PDB file of C-alpha atoms in Angstrom:
ATOM      1  CA  MET A   1     -13.024  50.383 -13.108  1.00  0.00           C
ATOM      2  CA  MET A   2     -12.635  52.429  -9.960  1.00  0.00           C
ATOM      3  CA  ASN A   3     -15.285  52.233  -7.268  1.00  0.00           C
ATOM      4  CA  ALA A   4     -16.545  55.156  -5.192  1.00  0.00           C
ATOM      5  CA  GLU A   5     -14.494  54.282  -2.097  1.00  0.00           C
ATOM      6  CA  GLN A   6     -11.252  54.196  -4.070  1.00  0.00           C
ATOM      7  CA  LEU A   7     -12.081  57.502  -5.722  1.00  0.00           C
ATOM      8  CA  LEU A   8     -12.836  59.178  -2.402  1.00  0.00           C
ATOM      9  CA  ASP A   9      -9.610  57.817  -0.937  1.00  0.00           C
ATOM     10  CA  HIS A  10      -7.614  59.233  -3.853  1.00  0.00           C
ATOM     11  CA  LEU A  11      -9.344  62.597  -3.561  1.00  0.00           C
ATOM     12  CA  GLN A  12      -8.530  62.752   0.147  1.00  0.00           C
ATOM     13  CA  HIS A  13      -4.937  61.581  -0.336  1.00  0.00           C
ATOM     14  CA  PRO A  14      -3.769  62.787  -3.768  1.00  0.00           C
ATOM     15  CA  ASN A  15      -0.111  62.049  -2.976  1.00  0.00           C
ATOM     16  CA  ALA A  16      -0.911  58.323  -2.741  1.00  0.00           C
ATOM     17  CA  VAL A  17      -1.974  58.059  -6.390  1.00  0.00           C
ATOM     18  CA  THR A  18       0.522  56.023  -8.392  1.00  0.00           C
ATOM     19  CA  PRO A  19       1.340  56.354 -12.085  1.00  0.00           C
ATOM     20  CA  ALA A  20      -0.143  52.889 -12.620  1.00  0.00           C
ATOM     21  CA  GLU A  21      -3.542  54.210 -11.509  1.00  0.00           C
ATOM     22  CA  LEU A  22      -3.521  56.942 -14.147  1.00  0.00           C
ATOM     23  CA  ALA A  23      -5.309  54.660 -16.599  1.00  0.00           C
ATOM     24  CA  ALA A  24      -8.313  54.472 -14.273  1.00  0.00           C
ATOM     25  CA  PHE A  25      -8.458  58.271 -14.068  1.00  0.00           C
ATOM     26  CA  ARG A  26      -8.118  58.588 -17.838  1.00  0.00           C
ATOM     27  CA  ASP A  27     -11.061  56.194 -18.188  1.00  0.00           C
ATOM     28  CA  LEU A  28     -13.058  58.447 -15.858  1.00  0.00           C
ATOM     29  CA  THR A  29     -12.294  61.483 -18.019  1.00  0.00           C
ATOM     30  CA  VAL A  30     -13.501  59.597 -21.097  1.00  0.00           C
ATOM     31  CA  GLN A  31     -16.687  58.525 -19.360  1.00  0.00           C
ATOM     32  CA  TYR A  32     -17.211  61.877 -17.593  1.00  0.00           C
ATOM     33  CA  PRO A  33     -15.475  64.533 -19.704  1.00  0.00           C
ATOM     34  CA  TYR A  34     -16.166  67.421 -17.284  1.00  0.00           C
ATOM     35  CA  PHE A  35     -14.960  65.636 -14.123  1.00  0.00           C
ATOM     36  CA  GLN A  36     -12.379  68.229 -13.125  1.00  0.00           C
ATOM     37  CA  ALA A  37     -11.077  66.328 -10.082  1.00  0.00           C
ATOM     38  CA  ALA A  38      -9.890  63.481 -12.313  1.00  0.00           C
ATOM     39  CA  TYR A  39      -7.982  65.917 -14.523  1.00  0.00           C
ATOM     40  CA  ALA A  40      -6.452  67.530 -11.436  1.00  0.00           C
ATOM     41  CA  LEU A  41      -5.318  64.173 -10.043  1.00  0.00           C
ATOM     42  CA  ILE A  42      -3.799  63.200 -13.389  1.00  0.00           C
ATOM     43  CA  ALA A  43      -1.909  66.498 -13.434  1.00  0.00           C
ATOM     44  CA  LYS A  44      -0.795  66.006  -9.826  1.00  0.00           C
ATOM     45  CA  VAL A  45       0.663  62.563 -10.495  1.00  0.00           C
ATOM     46  CA  ALA A  46       2.333  63.752 -13.706  1.00  0.00           C
ATOM     47  CA  TYR A  47       3.795  66.771 -11.901  1.00  0.00           C
ATOM     48  CA  ASP A  48       5.054  64.783  -8.897  1.00  0.00           C
ATOM     49  CA  LYS A  49       6.526  61.918 -10.924  1.00  0.00           C
ATOM     50  CA  ASP A  50       8.103  64.095 -13.667  1.00  0.00           C
ATOM     51  CA  HIS A  51       6.002  62.459 -16.357  1.00  0.00           C
ATOM     52  CA  PRO A  52       7.108  63.365 -19.913  1.00  0.00           C
ATOM     53  CA  ASN A  53       3.678  64.897 -20.677  1.00  0.00           C
ATOM     54  CA  VAL A  54       3.479  66.997 -17.507  1.00  0.00           C
ATOM     55  CA  GLY A  55       2.966  70.243 -19.429  1.00  0.00           C
ATOM     56  CA  LEU A  56       0.043  68.870 -21.399  1.00  0.00           C
ATOM     57  CA  GLU A  57      -1.554  67.296 -18.330  1.00  0.00           C
ATOM     58  CA  VAL A  58      -1.313  70.516 -16.308  1.00  0.00           C
ATOM     59  CA  GLN A  59      -2.681  72.574 -19.205  1.00  0.00           C
ATOM     60  CA  THR A  60      -5.610  70.196 -19.623  1.00  0.00           C
ATOM     61  CA  ALA A  61      -6.363  70.317 -15.895  1.00  0.00           C
ATOM     62  CA  ALA A  62      -6.195  74.122 -16.000  1.00  0.00           C
ATOM     63  CA  ILE A  63      -8.757  74.210 -18.806  1.00  0.00           C
ATOM     64  CA  PHE A  64     -11.260  72.211 -16.756  1.00  0.00           C
ATOM     65  CA  ALA A  65     -10.490  73.845 -13.389  1.00  0.00           C
ATOM     66  CA  THR A  66     -13.097  76.254 -12.103  1.00  0.00           C
ATOM     67  CA  ASP A  67     -10.487  77.902  -9.862  1.00  0.00           C
ATOM     68  CA  ARG A  68      -6.884  77.633 -11.019  1.00  0.00           C
ATOM     69  CA  ASN A  69      -5.611  78.770  -7.624  1.00  0.00           C
ATOM     70  CA  HIS A  70      -6.810  75.461  -6.173  1.00  0.00           C
ATOM     71  CA  LEU A  71      -4.984  73.619  -8.949  1.00  0.00           C
ATOM     72  CA  ARG A  72      -1.793  75.569  -8.220  1.00  0.00           C
ATOM     73  CA  ALA A  73      -2.117  74.747  -4.527  1.00  0.00           C
ATOM     74  CA  LEU A  74      -2.576  71.062  -5.356  1.00  0.00           C
ATOM     75  CA  LEU A  75       0.511  70.986  -7.535  1.00  0.00           C
TER      76      LEU A  75
END
């Protein structure tokens, strides 16, 4: 489980998120299904690391994003 300090650190430094930490963000999306920042960080890591499911992750993040321009800027 991720604590608040770790989450804030990842939100401030999205490039520091590793693929191993994706499980913690997926758990957050299960617990809080409308937590758009978690979806955006999952998409960011998948996009940066050329994850095989990058298309699906970006599409899912786009569905939950209130402003897709911010998502594009993040990616």
